Amino acid sequence: MPDYEVVIGLETHIQLNTNSKIFCGCSANSWEDEPNTNICPVCSGLPGVLPVLNKAAVEKAVLLAFAMKSNIRKESFFDRKNYFYPDLPKGYQITQYDKAVGSGGYLDLPMDGYTRRVTIEKLHLEEDAGKTKHNGGDWMVDFNRCGVPLVEMVTAPDLRSADEAAEYLIRLRQLLRWLDISEANMEKAHLRADANVSIRLKGETHLNTKTEIKNLNSIEAVRAAINVEVKRQIKEVEAGRKIKAWTLDWDEDTQSLKKMRSKETEADYRYFKEPDLMRIDLTDEWREKILKDFPELPLERLKRIEEQYNIPYHHADFVTQDKAFSDFFIKAANLYKKDSKKVSNWMLNSVKGLLNIDDKKIEDLYLTAEYLVDIINLLDEGVLHSTSAKALLFSVEMEEKPPLVIVQEKGLAQVSDEATLMEIAKTIIADNPDQVKKFRDGKESLIGWFVGQIMSKTRGKANPELAKKALLEELKE
Ligand code: ZN
Ligand code: MN
């Protein structure tokens, strides 16, 4: 079989996390609301009303455009995209067409051993439509989502595998949360992706007919659906058939694609400038204000952390999963100064464990970077062993007290629980085979000497009774 190359472009719709909708005062978040309870005359398209632009939506779109290295237009316009569909009460969608807020741009994806540059073909603001659904024999419509602010962002056909497509969405999601412009939760449709997929023989440069996959609401679904579709297309071509420009619907339950419709021609949306809205005039002052505190971006920070702190790529990737998490790492690594990998290791294991307990974010933790470093220092000094250091980290979070306070209040003997003493006992036993032999041969008075070793290792802070118990247990074999 000849070698095929997969060509993928992704069309994404990103829900901006503004308080209100893009052209009216209704809440932009109606996830838990009953159908048609979060609507007003503007977003439900009643005649005689006028849209008023939500500035926050523009600002968030500008942040995204800047992060994607797009050209940000000083003047951009809204247009009407006309089509007739039950979820669109006005009969048109207010969107941006040829003079959108951004033009061009790219995202560089760090893949295994190479970088994939994905160029951006479209980046514009628009309003969301409503939602239709079948209910028994009825066809229902919910307008709650009408007028929710979206950025539509479309990539060029630059992606070459399902993994690259998944990586694009992972990095986009990370970026959106990093900039705090979208919750980017795919399950809640904050981030929606359609994939355009075609194949060609390796080395060819033209684009073959593509199919469009819809209803992908997780990154795993994107990966799975593309793989299924690529297999189908190869099979078709190998059998001498032509790929038709279908729109396909991903069925999560059966992990298969169903044909929704065939798409012969582009619909004519009869775009024209929206007469009810002024152009967006992004003055230099406004632009400056929006971009004033623009952060170091996730992939730039990942690279810097990997190099500057000399930690493995997967550690750097892990600690830059979100901005607050990476701020925590940087603070801790700067305080600790020594081996930053120790810090990233603690974050990868124990701190992550704390977050998993009840799905917390790092900024919600009582544990701070300072406290983490205190604990690592106690471990370095031999005051604590790893098991009790981990227990201390847990106590800090549960009792909401600084580590040194807990150590002081309880005395280290209590902090150094039996497991820790056991560990110390094991090392001492391993390090002193002669004394162990004597003890086992009957010189039981040596136990005092062993306890002395534990006391000196813990600087006198171990509980001697517990130390003795741990030693006897270990010496017994
Ligand atoms: Zn409204
Ligand atoms: Mn759109």
Tab-separated table of N, CA and C in Angstrom, residues 7 41 53 87 162 166 207 229 247 256 273 285 302 311-312 320 381 428 430 433 436 453:
chain	number	residue	atom	x	y	z
A	7	VAL	N	-4.073	15.154	6.099
A	7	VAL	CA	-4.111	16.623	6.117
A	7	VAL	C	-5.337	17.065	6.911
A	41	PRO	N	-35.263	40.472	24.721
A	41	PRO	CA	-35.676	40.797	23.343
A	41	PRO	C	-34.499	40.880	22.360
A	53	LEU	N	-22.545	46.491	21.936
A	53	LEU	CA	-21.365	45.626	22.026
A	53	LEU	C	-20.773	45.582	23.434
A	87	ASP	N	-32.539	27.512	15.308
A	87	ASP	CA	-31.815	27.977	16.500
A	87	ASP	C	-31.334	29.422	16.347
A	162	ALA	N	-3.754	12.710	13.819
A	162	ALA	CA	-4.739	12.886	14.882
A	162	ALA	C	-4.060	13.389	16.149
A	166	ALA	N	-4.939	16.697	18.273
A	166	ALA	CA	-5.202	16.660	19.715
A	166	ALA	C	-4.274	17.624	20.446
A	207	LEU	N	-4.495	19.684	-2.334
A	207	LEU	CA	-5.438	19.245	-1.311
A	207	LEU	C	-6.549	18.444	-1.968
A	229	GLU	N	-11.745	8.146	10.542
A	229	GLU	CA	-12.015	8.733	9.231
A	229	GLU	C	-10.843	8.515	8.262
A	247	THR	N	-20.365	15.728	5.416
A	247	THR	CA	-20.268	16.173	6.801
A	247	THR	C	-20.603	14.960	7.654
A	256	SER	N	-18.104	5.727	16.210
A	256	SER	CA	-18.146	5.645	14.746
A	256	SER	C	-18.688	6.942	14.162
A	273	LYS	N	-22.391	44.247	5.913
A	273	LYS	CA	-22.016	44.909	7.162
A	273	LYS	C	-23.238	45.065	8.062
A	285	GLU	N	-4.573	53.652	22.876
A	285	GLU	CA	-4.716	53.639	24.344
A	285	GLU	C	-5.434	52.377	24.809
A	302	LEU	N	7.361	27.190	29.361
A	302	LEU	CA	7.802	25.788	29.404
A	302	LEU	C	9.280	25.698	28.991
A	311	ILE	N	15.382	21.137	34.338
A	311	ILE	CA	14.552	19.985	34.689
A	311	ILE	C	14.101	19.302	33.402
A	312	PRO	N	13.732	18.011	33.465
A	312	PRO	CA	13.336	17.307	32.238
A	312	PRO	C	12.099	17.941	31.600
A	320	THR	N	3.988	23.639	33.970
A	320	THR	CA	3.367	24.762	33.250
A	320	THR	C	1.949	24.435	32.781
A	381	GLU	N	17.756	18.103	55.590
A	381	GLU	CA	18.529	18.141	56.829
A	381	GLU	C	18.446	16.830	57.584
A	428	ILE	N	20.111	2.544	59.355
A	428	ILE	CA	21.124	2.310	60.390
A	428	ILE	C	21.524	0.836	60.413
A	430	ALA	N	21.316	-1.254	57.922
A	430	ALA	CA	22.074	-1.565	56.709
A	430	ALA	C	23.512	-1.052	56.804
A	433	PRO	N	26.490	-3.551	59.752
A	433	PRO	CA	26.281	-5.007	59.778
A	433	PRO	C	26.945	-5.693	60.995
A	436	VAL	N	24.801	-5.282	64.039
A	436	VAL	CA	23.579	-6.068	63.864
A	436	VAL	C	23.846	-7.544	64.186
A	453	GLN	N	21.863	6.035	67.721
A	453	GLN	CA	22.068	6.393	66.312
A	453	GLN	C	20.863	7.137	65.751
